[in-house]
Coordinates of C-alpha atoms and ligand atoms in Angstrom, one line a residue:
Chain A
M212 CA 46.2 -3.3 -73.3
T213 CA 46.1 -3.5 -70.1
A214 CA 49.4 -3.8 -68.6
T215 CA 50.7 -0.4 -69.8
P216 CA 48.5 1.8 -67.9
L217 CA 49.4 -0.5 -65.0
A218 CA 52.4 -0.8 -65.4
D219 CA 53.7 2.7 -64.8
G220 CA 51.4 3.3 -61.9
G221 CA 48.8 5.0 -63.2
D222 CA 46.1 3.8 -61.6
S223 CA 44.7 7.4 -60.4
H224 CA 41.7 7.2 -62.7
L225 CA 40.7 3.3 -60.5
P226 CA 38.5 3.8 -58.0
D227 CA 39.1 2.9 -53.9
G228 CA 38.4 -0.9 -53.5
V229 CA 39.5 -1.6 -57.0
E230 CA 43.3 -2.8 -56.7
P231 CA 46.1 -4.7 -59.9
R232 CA 46.3 -7.7 -58.4
T233 CA 48.6 -10.7 -59.0
F234 CA 46.9 -13.8 -60.0
D235 CA 48.9 -17.0 -61.4
G236 CA 51.7 -14.5 -62.6
D237 CA 49.1 -12.1 -64.5
Q238 CA 48.7 -8.4 -63.2
R239 CA 44.9 -8.3 -63.1
L240 CA 42.4 -5.7 -61.7
A241 CA 40.4 -7.2 -58.5
T242 CA 37.8 -5.7 -55.8
R243 CA 37.2 -7.7 -52.6
G244 CA 34.4 -10.1 -52.0
E245 CA 32.9 -12.9 -52.8
P246 CA 33.1 -15.1 -56.3
V247 CA 30.1 -14.8 -58.1
Y248 CA 31.3 -16.1 -62.2
G249 CA 33.6 -19.0 -61.2
E250 CA 36.8 -16.0 -60.9
P251 CA 40.1 -16.7 -59.3
V252 CA 40.0 -15.6 -55.7
Q253 CA 43.6 -14.8 -54.0
D254 CA 43.4 -13.7 -50.3
G255 CA 39.8 -12.6 -50.2
W256 CA 40.5 -10.2 -54.4
R257 CA 38.6 -11.6 -56.9
A258 CA 40.0 -11.4 -60.7
W259 CA 37.9 -8.7 -62.7
D260 CA 37.7 -10.2 -66.5
P261 CA 37.6 -7.7 -68.5
G262 CA 36.6 -10.3 -71.3
R263 CA 33.7 -10.8 -69.5
S264 CA 33.2 -7.3 -68.3
K265 CA 32.8 -4.0 -70.0
L266 CA 33.3 -1.8 -67.0
G267 CA 36.5 -3.8 -66.5
A268 CA 37.4 -3.1 -69.6
M269 CA 36.9 0.7 -69.0
L270 CA 39.2 1.0 -66.3
G271 CA 41.2 -1.3 -67.2
R272 CA 42.4 0.4 -70.4
G273 CA 42.5 3.8 -68.2
V274 CA 39.0 5.1 -69.1
E275 CA 38.1 8.4 -66.2
T276 CA 34.8 6.9 -65.5
G277 CA 33.9 9.2 -62.1
F278 CA 33.8 5.5 -59.8
A279 CA 35.7 6.8 -56.8
G280 CA 34.7 4.4 -54.6
G281 CA 32.0 4.3 -52.1
D282 CA 29.5 5.8 -54.5
T283 CA 26.0 5.1 -54.6
V284 CA 25.5 3.7 -57.9
L285 CA 22.1 3.1 -60.2
Y286 CA 23.1 -0.1 -62.5
L287 CA 20.9 -0.9 -65.8
G288 CA 21.4 -4.1 -67.0
A289 CA 23.1 -5.8 -64.4
A290 CA 22.4 -9.5 -65.7
S291 CA 23.4 -12.1 -63.5
G292 CA 25.2 -9.8 -61.7
T293 CA 28.9 -9.8 -63.0
T294 CA 30.0 -6.6 -63.1
V295 CA 27.5 -5.3 -60.8
S296 CA 29.4 -7.7 -57.7
H297 CA 32.5 -5.7 -58.8
V298 CA 30.6 -2.4 -58.5
A299 CA 28.9 -3.7 -55.1
D300 CA 32.7 -4.9 -53.7
F301 CA 34.1 -1.3 -53.8
A302 CA 30.7 1.0 -54.2
G303 CA 28.5 2.0 -51.5
P304 CA 24.6 1.5 -51.6
T305 CA 23.9 -0.3 -55.3
Y306 CA 21.0 -0.9 -56.9
A307 CA 20.9 -3.2 -59.9
V308 CA 18.0 -3.3 -62.4
E309 CA 17.5 -6.1 -64.5
F310 CA 13.8 -7.4 -66.5
A311 CA 14.8 -11.2 -67.0
P312 CA 13.5 -13.2 -64.8
R313 CA 16.6 -15.8 -65.4
P314 CA 19.5 -13.9 -65.0
A315 CA 17.7 -12.3 -62.1
R316 CA 18.0 -15.1 -59.8
D317 CA 21.8 -15.2 -60.1
L318 CA 21.5 -11.4 -59.9
V319 CA 20.0 -12.3 -55.9
R320 CA 22.4 -14.7 -55.0
A321 CA 25.3 -12.7 -56.0
A322 CA 23.4 -9.8 -53.8
E323 CA 23.3 -12.4 -50.6
S324 CA 26.7 -11.9 -49.4
R325 CA 26.8 -8.1 -50.2
P326 CA 24.5 -5.9 -47.7
N327 CA 24.3 -3.4 -49.8
L328 CA 23.9 -4.7 -53.4
F329 CA 19.9 -3.8 -54.1
P330 CA 18.1 -6.1 -57.0
L331 CA 15.2 -4.8 -58.7
L332 CA 13.4 -6.7 -61.6
K333 CA 12.4 -4.1 -62.8
D334 CA 12.4 -2.2 -66.9
A335 CA 14.6 0.3 -67.4
R336 CA 12.4 2.0 -69.5
K337 CA 10.2 2.6 -67.2
P338 CA 12.0 4.2 -63.7
E339 CA 8.2 5.1 -62.3
T340 CA 7.7 1.3 -61.1
Y341 CA 11.0 1.8 -59.6
A342 CA 11.6 5.6 -58.2
H343 CA 9.9 4.8 -55.4
V344 CA 12.9 2.6 -53.6
V345 CA 16.2 3.4 -55.6
E346 CA 17.3 6.9 -53.9
S347 CA 17.5 10.5 -55.6
G348 CA 21.2 12.0 -56.1
V349 CA 22.7 9.0 -56.5
D350 CA 26.8 9.2 -57.6
V351 CA 26.9 6.5 -60.9
L352 CA 24.5 6.0 -63.1
F353 CA 26.3 3.0 -64.9
Q354 CA 24.0 1.6 -68.0
D355 CA 24.4 -1.6 -70.3
V356 CA 21.3 -3.1 -71.1
A357 CA 21.9 -3.8 -75.2
T358 CA 18.5 -3.5 -76.5
R359 CA 17.2 -0.4 -78.4
G360 CA 16.6 2.8 -77.5
Q361 CA 20.0 3.2 -75.2
G362 CA 19.9 6.3 -76.0
E363 CA 16.3 7.0 -74.0
V364 CA 17.1 4.8 -71.0
A365 CA 19.9 7.1 -70.2
C366 CA 17.7 10.4 -70.3
R367 CA 15.0 8.9 -68.7
N368 CA 17.3 7.6 -65.2
R369 CA 18.6 11.2 -65.3
Q370 CA 16.5 11.8 -62.7
F371 CA 17.8 9.5 -60.3
L372 CA 21.3 11.4 -61.1
A373 CA 22.7 13.8 -58.6
D374 CA 23.6 17.3 -60.6
D375 CA 27.6 16.5 -60.0
G376 CA 26.3 12.6 -60.8
W377 CA 28.4 10.7 -63.9
L378 CA 26.8 8.7 -66.7
V379 CA 29.0 5.5 -68.0
A380 CA 26.5 3.6 -70.7
T381 CA 27.8 1.2 -72.7
I382 CA 26.2 1.1 -76.5
K383 CA 26.1 -1.8 -78.4
A384 CA 25.6 -0.9 -82.0
R385 CA 23.7 -4.3 -83.2
S386 CA 20.8 -3.6 -80.7
E387 CA 19.4 0.0 -81.7
D388 CA 18.2 -2.7 -84.8
V389 CA 19.0 0.1 -87.5
T390 CA 20.7 -0.4 -90.8
G391 CA 23.6 1.3 -91.7
P392 CA 27.5 2.1 -90.7
T393 CA 28.1 1.4 -87.2
E394 CA 29.7 4.9 -86.9
V395 CA 26.2 6.5 -87.8
T396 CA 24.1 4.6 -85.3
F397 CA 26.1 5.4 -82.1
G398 CA 26.1 9.2 -83.6
H399 CA 22.1 9.0 -83.3
V400 CA 22.4 7.7 -79.6
V401 CA 25.6 9.8 -78.2
D402 CA 22.8 12.6 -80.2
T403 CA 20.2 11.4 -77.7
I404 CA 22.3 11.7 -74.9
E405 CA 23.1 15.2 -75.7
T406 CA 19.3 16.4 -74.9
E407 CA 19.9 16.1 -71.1
Y408 CA 24.1 14.8 -70.6
E409 CA 27.6 16.6 -71.3
V410 CA 29.6 13.9 -73.2
V411 CA 33.2 13.4 -71.3
T412 CA 34.6 11.2 -73.8
T413 CA 33.3 8.4 -75.8
E414 CA 35.8 5.5 -76.8
R415 CA 35.0 2.1 -78.8
M416 CA 35.7 -0.6 -77.1
D417 CA 37.2 -3.0 -79.4
P418 CA 38.4 -5.9 -79.6
L419 CA 37.6 -6.7 -76.2
H420 CA 33.5 -5.8 -76.8
E421 CA 33.4 -5.7 -80.4
D422 CA 30.2 -3.4 -81.4
H423 CA 30.6 -1.4 -78.2
L424 CA 31.0 2.0 -77.7
A425 CA 31.5 4.1 -74.1
V426 CA 29.6 7.5 -73.3
V427 CA 31.2 8.8 -70.3
A428 CA 28.9 12.1 -69.8
R429 CA 27.6 14.6 -66.9
P430 CA 24.0 15.6 -66.2
R431 CA 23.4 19.4 -67.9
Chain B
M277 CA 0.8 7.7 -58.3
T278 CA 1.9 8.7 -54.9
G279 CA 5.3 10.1 -54.1
D280 CA 5.7 7.3 -51.2
G281 CA 8.7 4.8 -51.0
W282 CA 8.5 1.7 -50.1
F283 CA 8.4 1.7 -47.1
A284 CA 5.5 3.9 -46.2
G285 CA 3.1 1.9 -44.6
C286 CA 5.2 -0.8 -43.5
D287 CA 6.5 -2.2 -40.5
A288 CA 10.4 -2.4 -39.6
G289 CA 11.0 -6.0 -40.2
D290 CA 7.7 -7.2 -42.3
T291 CA 9.9 -8.5 -44.9
A292 CA 7.0 -9.5 -46.6
T293 CA 5.2 -6.6 -47.0
A294 CA 8.1 -4.7 -48.0
A295 CA 8.9 -7.2 -50.8
E296 CA 5.5 -6.7 -52.1
H297 CA 5.5 -2.9 -51.7
V298 CA 8.9 -3.2 -53.7
R299 CA 7.1 -5.4 -56.6
E300 CA 4.1 -3.3 -56.1
G301 CA 4.7 0.7 -55.9
R302 CA 5.2 3.3 -57.7
A303 CA 6.2 6.5 -57.3
D304 CA 6.4 9.8 -60.1
A305 CA 10.2 10.8 -58.9
P306 CA 12.9 9.2 -56.3
A307 CA 13.7 11.4 -53.1
D308 CA 15.9 11.3 -50.6
W309 CA 14.7 8.2 -49.4
P310 CA 17.1 7.0 -46.5
T311 CA 16.7 10.2 -44.8
R312 CA 13.5 10.4 -45.2
A313 CA 12.7 6.6 -43.7
V314 CA 15.1 7.6 -40.3
E315 CA 12.7 10.7 -39.9
S316 CA 9.7 9.0 -40.4
G317 CA 10.6 6.3 -37.9
F318 CA 11.2 3.2 -39.9
A319 CA 14.4 2.6 -39.2
P320 CA 16.3 4.5 -36.5
D321 CA 19.5 4.9 -38.9
E322 CA 20.1 4.8 -42.5
E323 CA 22.8 1.6 -41.5
A324 CA 19.7 0.3 -40.9
Y325 CA 17.3 0.9 -43.2
Y326 CA 19.9 0.1 -45.9
T327 CA 19.6 -3.6 -43.8
A328 CA 15.8 -3.3 -44.3
L329 CA 15.8 -2.4 -48.3
H330 CA 18.1 -5.1 -48.6
E331 CA 16.1 -7.9 -47.1
A332 CA 13.2 -6.8 -48.9
C333 CA 14.4 -6.3 -52.4
V334 CA 16.2 -9.6 -52.3
A335 CA 13.0 -11.4 -51.2
A336 CA 10.9 -9.6 -54.1
T337 CA 13.0 -10.1 -56.8
R338 CA 13.8 -13.9 -55.8
G339 CA 9.5 -14.6 -55.6
E340 CA 9.1 -12.4 -58.8
A341 CA 12.3 -14.6 -60.5
T342 CA 11.0 -17.4 -59.8
E343 CA 7.3 -17.0 -60.1
A344 CA 8.1 -16.2 -63.9
E345 CA 10.2 -18.3 -64.2
R346 CA 7.8 -21.2 -63.2
A347 CA 5.3 -19.7 -65.9
G348 CA 7.5 -22.0 -67.8
D349 CA 5.3 -24.9 -66.8
Q350 CA 3.0 -24.6 -69.5
Q351 CA 5.4 -24.6 -72.4
L352 CA 7.0 -27.7 -70.5
V353 CA 3.0 -29.0 -70.6
H354 CA 2.5 -28.6 -74.2
A355 CA 5.9 -29.6 -75.4
V356 CA 6.0 -33.9 -73.3
R357 CA 2.2 -33.7 -75.1
A358 CA 3.3 -33.2 -78.3
M359 CA 6.5 -35.3 -77.9
D360 CA 4.3 -38.0 -76.9
D361 CA 2.0 -37.4 -79.8
C362 CA 5.0 -37.5 -82.4
M363 CA 6.2 -40.7 -80.7
R364 CA 2.6 -42.5 -81.3
T365 CA 1.6 -41.0 -85.1
A366 CA 5.8 -42.1 -85.7
N367 CA 5.3 -45.7 -84.4
E368 CA 1.8 -46.0 -86.5
L369 CA 3.0 -45.1 -89.5
A370 CA 5.7 -46.9 -89.4
E371 CA 3.3 -49.7 -89.3
R372 CA 1.8 -49.4 -92.1
L373 CA 4.6 -48.3 -93.7
S374 CA 6.3 -52.1 -92.9
E375 CA 2.9 -53.7 -94.5
W376 CA 3.6 -51.5 -97.5
A377 CA 7.7 -51.7 -98.0
G378 CA 7.5 -54.9 -96.8
A379 CA 5.4 -56.3 -100.2
L380 CA 6.7 -53.4 -102.2
F381 CA 11.0 -54.1 -101.3
D382 CA 10.9 -57.4 -100.4
E383 CA 12.2 -56.4 -96.8
D384 CA 11.4 -57.2 -93.4
G385 CA 11.7 -55.3 -90.9
A386 CA 9.1 -52.5 -88.0
G387 CA 8.9 -49.3 -86.2
V388 CA 11.1 -46.2 -87.8
E389 CA 14.3 -48.0 -87.9
F390 CA 13.0 -49.6 -90.3
A391 CA 11.4 -46.3 -91.8
R392 CA 14.9 -44.8 -91.6
T393 CA 16.6 -47.7 -94.1
V394 CA 13.4 -47.3 -96.4
A395 CA 13.7 -43.6 -96.4
D396 CA 17.0 -44.0 -97.4
R397 CA 16.3 -46.0 -100.6
E398 CA 16.0 -44.6 -104.6
P399 CA 12.3 -45.0 -105.7
T400 CA 12.4 -46.7 -108.7
T401 CA 8.2 -47.0 -109.2
P402 CA 5.6 -44.4 -108.6
D403 CA 4.4 -47.4 -105.7
E404 CA 7.8 -46.9 -103.9
E405 CA 7.5 -43.0 -104.2
R406 CA 5.0 -43.0 -102.1
A407 CA 6.0 -45.5 -100.0
V408 CA 9.7 -43.6 -99.3
S409 CA 7.7 -40.5 -98.9
L410 CA 5.8 -41.8 -96.4
A411 CA 9.1 -43.5 -94.4
E412 CA 10.2 -40.0 -95.1
R413 CA 7.1 -38.1 -93.2
V414 CA 7.9 -41.0 -89.9
V415 CA 11.4 -40.0 -89.4
D416 CA 10.4 -36.4 -89.9
L417 CA 8.4 -37.3 -86.6
A418 CA 10.8 -39.2 -85.0
D419 CA 13.4 -36.6 -86.0
E420 CA 10.5 -33.8 -83.9
A421 CA 9.9 -36.9 -81.1
E422 CA 13.4 -36.2 -80.2
D423 CA 14.0 -32.7 -80.8
L424 CA 11.2 -31.9 -78.1
E425 CA 12.4 -34.6 -75.9
A426 CA 15.9 -32.6 -75.8
Y427 CA 14.0 -29.3 -75.1
V428 CA 11.9 -31.4 -72.0
E429 CA 15.5 -32.5 -70.7
T430 CA 16.7 -28.8 -70.1
R431 CA 13.2 -26.8 -69.4
A432 CA 12.4 -29.1 -66.7
P433 CA 15.1 -28.6 -64.4
T434 CA 13.9 -24.8 -64.8
V435 CA 10.5 -25.5 -64.4
A436 CA 10.6 -28.2 -61.4
P437 CA 14.3 -28.7 -60.3
N438 CA 14.0 -31.2 -57.3
L439 CA 11.2 -32.8 -59.1
A440 CA 13.6 -33.4 -62.6
A441 CA 16.4 -34.5 -60.7
M442 CA 15.0 -36.6 -58.8
A443 CA 11.8 -38.3 -61.5
G444 CA 14.1 -37.8 -64.6
P445 CA 13.2 -34.5 -66.6
V446 CA 10.7 -36.5 -68.7
L447 CA 9.1 -38.4 -66.4
A448 CA 8.9 -34.5 -64.0
A449 CA 7.3 -33.1 -67.2
R450 CA 4.7 -36.3 -67.9
L451 CA 3.5 -35.7 -64.2
V452 CA 3.2 -31.9 -64.4
A453 CA 1.1 -32.4 -68.1
L454 CA -1.2 -34.6 -66.0
A455 CA -1.7 -32.6 -63.5
G456 CA -2.4 -29.4 -65.8
G457 CA 0.3 -27.6 -64.2
L458 CA 2.9 -27.6 -61.6
E459 CA 0.7 -25.7 -58.9
S460 CA -1.9 -28.0 -59.5
L461 CA 0.5 -31.1 -58.8
A462 CA 2.1 -29.6 -55.6
K463 CA -1.9 -29.3 -54.1
K464 CA -2.1 -33.3 -55.1
P465 CA -1.8 -35.5 -52.3
S466 CA 0.9 -38.2 -52.7
G467 CA -1.6 -41.4 -53.4
T468 CA -3.0 -39.2 -56.3
V469 CA -0.2 -38.9 -57.2
Q470 CA 0.7 -42.3 -56.5
V471 CA -1.9 -43.3 -60.1
L472 CA -1.7 -39.8 -62.1
G473 CA -1.9 -41.3 -65.2
A474 CA -4.0 -44.9 -64.2
E475 CA -7.3 -42.9 -64.6
D476 CA -8.5 -45.4 -65.8
A477 CA -7.6 -48.5 -64.0
L478 CA -8.6 -46.5 -60.9
F479 CA -12.2 -45.7 -62.6
A480 CA -12.8 -49.5 -63.5
H481 CA -11.9 -49.8 -59.6
L482 CA -14.1 -47.6 -58.1
R483 CA -16.9 -49.1 -60.6
G484 CA -15.6 -52.3 -58.3
H485 CA -14.7 -53.9 -61.4
A486 CA -11.6 -53.8 -60.6
S487 CA -8.2 -54.0 -58.2
S488 CA -7.1 -50.7 -57.2
P489 CA -4.1 -49.3 -59.7
K490 CA -0.9 -49.3 -57.7
H491 CA 0.8 -47.0 -60.0
G492 CA 0.6 -44.6 -62.9
V493 CA 2.5 -43.2 -64.8
I494 CA 5.9 -43.3 -62.1
Y495 CA 5.7 -47.0 -62.7
T496 CA 8.3 -45.4 -65.1
H497 CA 10.2 -45.1 -62.0
E498 CA 13.7 -47.2 -62.1
Y499 CA 13.1 -47.5 -58.6
V500 CA 9.6 -48.8 -58.8
R501 CA 10.0 -51.1 -62.2
G502 CA 12.8 -51.5 -60.9
T503 CA 11.5 -53.3 -57.5
R504 CA 9.9 -57.1 -57.2
P505 CA 6.5 -57.2 -58.0
A506 CA 6.2 -58.3 -54.1
D507 CA 7.5 -54.9 -53.4
R508 CA 6.5 -52.6 -56.0
G509 CA 3.1 -51.3 -53.9
S510 CA 5.6 -49.9 -51.3
A511 CA 7.8 -48.3 -54.3
A512 CA 5.4 -46.7 -55.8
R513 CA 4.2 -45.1 -52.5
A514 CA 8.4 -44.0 -51.1
V515 CA 8.1 -42.7 -55.1
A516 CA 5.0 -41.1 -55.2
G517 CA 5.6 -39.2 -51.6
K518 CA 8.8 -37.5 -52.6
L519 CA 7.8 -36.2 -55.8
T520 CA 4.9 -34.6 -54.1
I521 CA 7.3 -33.4 -52.1
A522 CA 9.2 -32.1 -54.7
A523 CA 6.7 -30.7 -56.5
R524 CA 5.6 -28.6 -53.9
V525 CA 9.5 -27.6 -52.6
D526 CA 9.3 -26.8 -56.7
H527 CA 6.3 -24.8 -56.2
Y528 CA 6.4 -23.2 -53.3
S529 CA 10.1 -22.2 -52.7
G530 CA 11.7 -23.3 -56.2
E531 CA 15.5 -24.0 -54.5
R532 CA 16.8 -27.3 -55.5
K533 CA 17.4 -29.3 -52.7
P534 CA 19.3 -32.4 -52.9
E535 CA 18.7 -33.6 -49.7
L536 CA 15.1 -34.8 -51.3
D537 CA 17.0 -37.1 -53.4
A538 CA 19.0 -38.2 -50.6
E539 CA 15.6 -39.2 -48.9
L540 CA 14.2 -41.1 -51.4
D541 CA 17.2 -42.8 -52.0
E542 CA 18.0 -44.3 -48.8
R543 CA 14.1 -45.3 -48.4
M544 CA 14.4 -47.6 -51.5
A545 CA 17.9 -48.8 -50.1
A546 CA 15.5 -50.2 -46.8
I547 CA 12.6 -52.0 -48.8
R548 CA 15.9 -53.4 -51.3
A549 CA 17.3 -54.6 -48.1
R550 CA 14.6 -56.2 -47.0
A551 CA 13.4 -58.1 -50.1
E552 CA 17.7 -59.7 -50.1
D553 CA 16.6 -60.4 -46.5
D554 CA 13.8 -62.2 -47.9
E555 CA 15.7 -64.0 -50.5
E556 CA 18.6 -64.6 -47.9
G557 CA 16.0 -66.6 -46.0
D558 CA 14.7 -68.3 -48.8
E559 CA 18.1 -69.7 -49.6
E560 CA 18.1 -71.3 -46.2
Ligands
SAM771 C1 24.7 -7.2 -71.5 S1 23.5 -7.7 -70.5 C2 24.7 -6.8 -69.2 C3 26.0 -7.6 -68.8 C4 26.1 -7.0 -67.2 N1 25.9 -5.4 -67.6 C5 27.1 -7.6 -67.1 O1 28.1 -6.6 -67.6 O2 27.3 -9.1 -65.7 C6 22.6 -6.4 -71.1 C7 20.9 -7.1 -69.5 O3 20.1 -6.3 -69.7 C8 19.3 -6.6 -69.5 N2 18.4 -5.1 -70.5 C9 17.9 -5.3 -71.3 N3 16.6 -4.1 -72.0 C10 16.3 -3.7 -70.5 C11 15.1 -2.8 -69.8 N4 14.8 -2.2 -70.6 N5 15.4 -3.4 -68.6 C12 15.7 -3.7 -67.3 N6 17.2 -4.7 -68.4 C13 17.2 -4.9 -69.1 C14 19.2 -8.2 -70.4 O4 18.2 -8.6 -70.0 C15 20.5 -8.4 -70.1 O5 20.9 -9.1 -69.4

């Protein structure tokens, strides 16, 4: 799945600082930084595992995300830092919001070697609790909260985004806690997002991340 | 609510205050904080601003995450007390059962293991039915105690990583329970920790009826129990001293420090070497 865009040199969607590299004979996306989750490292480059990272999977399959490299990023749902550590490797100031204490401890560890990664133990549904820390006009709002009300979270955090910025959200159908077909659930969440954003792309993330939809959007 | 950034009223370099602002502050809306911080003189340039922000966020999040996780100490206290209750009750009932079943089935045995064999029987009379049913309750209680112990074993290292590593998870949980929480354990002098769980003996001593106890539950620690009686007092003191330090590190920083275990190992090696010297001396 990742092989095609990488093999024919179609890397134009990759942000600066993300490169296909060879690990043990396999081409994989990688960033430069200290390892975080036991991923292979070579010459200072750490392999980015698309099975453990939805953003890694999106970049691997050629989705245009708006990340350019050096961007200012607000990342919601950082967990223990698997993905946001890669983001901080290629981006500029990266604000990482996570509300669960246990993964936040690992997130702090990932942030120790990354001076541009700012861990915040906050609830993404309450932006007023971190608006005194996170700057306005961020280039990319990335969201992976896997919790009920994912559309509302994206809308409430619109205020941090630059007018020409990007929303990149992964939506997990089961988290919405409603019965009915997955497509319908995705439809509701996308409708909510569209109250504040113009949707550019949606893409199902099967098979690496079943039950997930990636949404790329620009603020209205 | 205010429109102030986290750095307002904060001196550059004062990470503690900055971290508190990050944790407690609020704002209605974000602003271009880096520019404002430079304009207000908090930081000479953006780079210095981001450095200060990084320190403040790391300190705030580490502190708050540690505090939230430590709140787990009360769960640990309930779990280890419930585990002891289940085990004690299982043993009491097993004793009753062995009297009853011994008469009914012409089979002797005692304890939870015996209860397991009785529970596996097919009862043929109403009397047997009751005895087998009682045996099943005993087995259930013993299984519950085991499950609770497994829970304590996974939970204790999160709540008190150093104490759990040095004392073993179950003894660590018992000490936390006897003290009423990790914080109060961390605030006790090591002489008190040494006799936690020996309160009866201690009061008898204070009333002048008995000699002072040398150890409480820390007796179950291999380094105390496995030391010859003549040296047990010094072993108990050494173990209590290091466990007290471990509890303090766990409470105040939460970071795992393996060098603490090594210090206890060395101290114990010294005490035991003394014992070996004595024995060699005796042989001569
Ligand atoms: C699927 S995981 C994120 C994985 C992560 N993005 C990665 O790829 O490394 C979702 C995370 O969002 C967090 N989360 C859920 N609701 C949240 C909220 N309201 N505010 C902040 N974090 C939240 C959860 O605690 C969990 O760690």
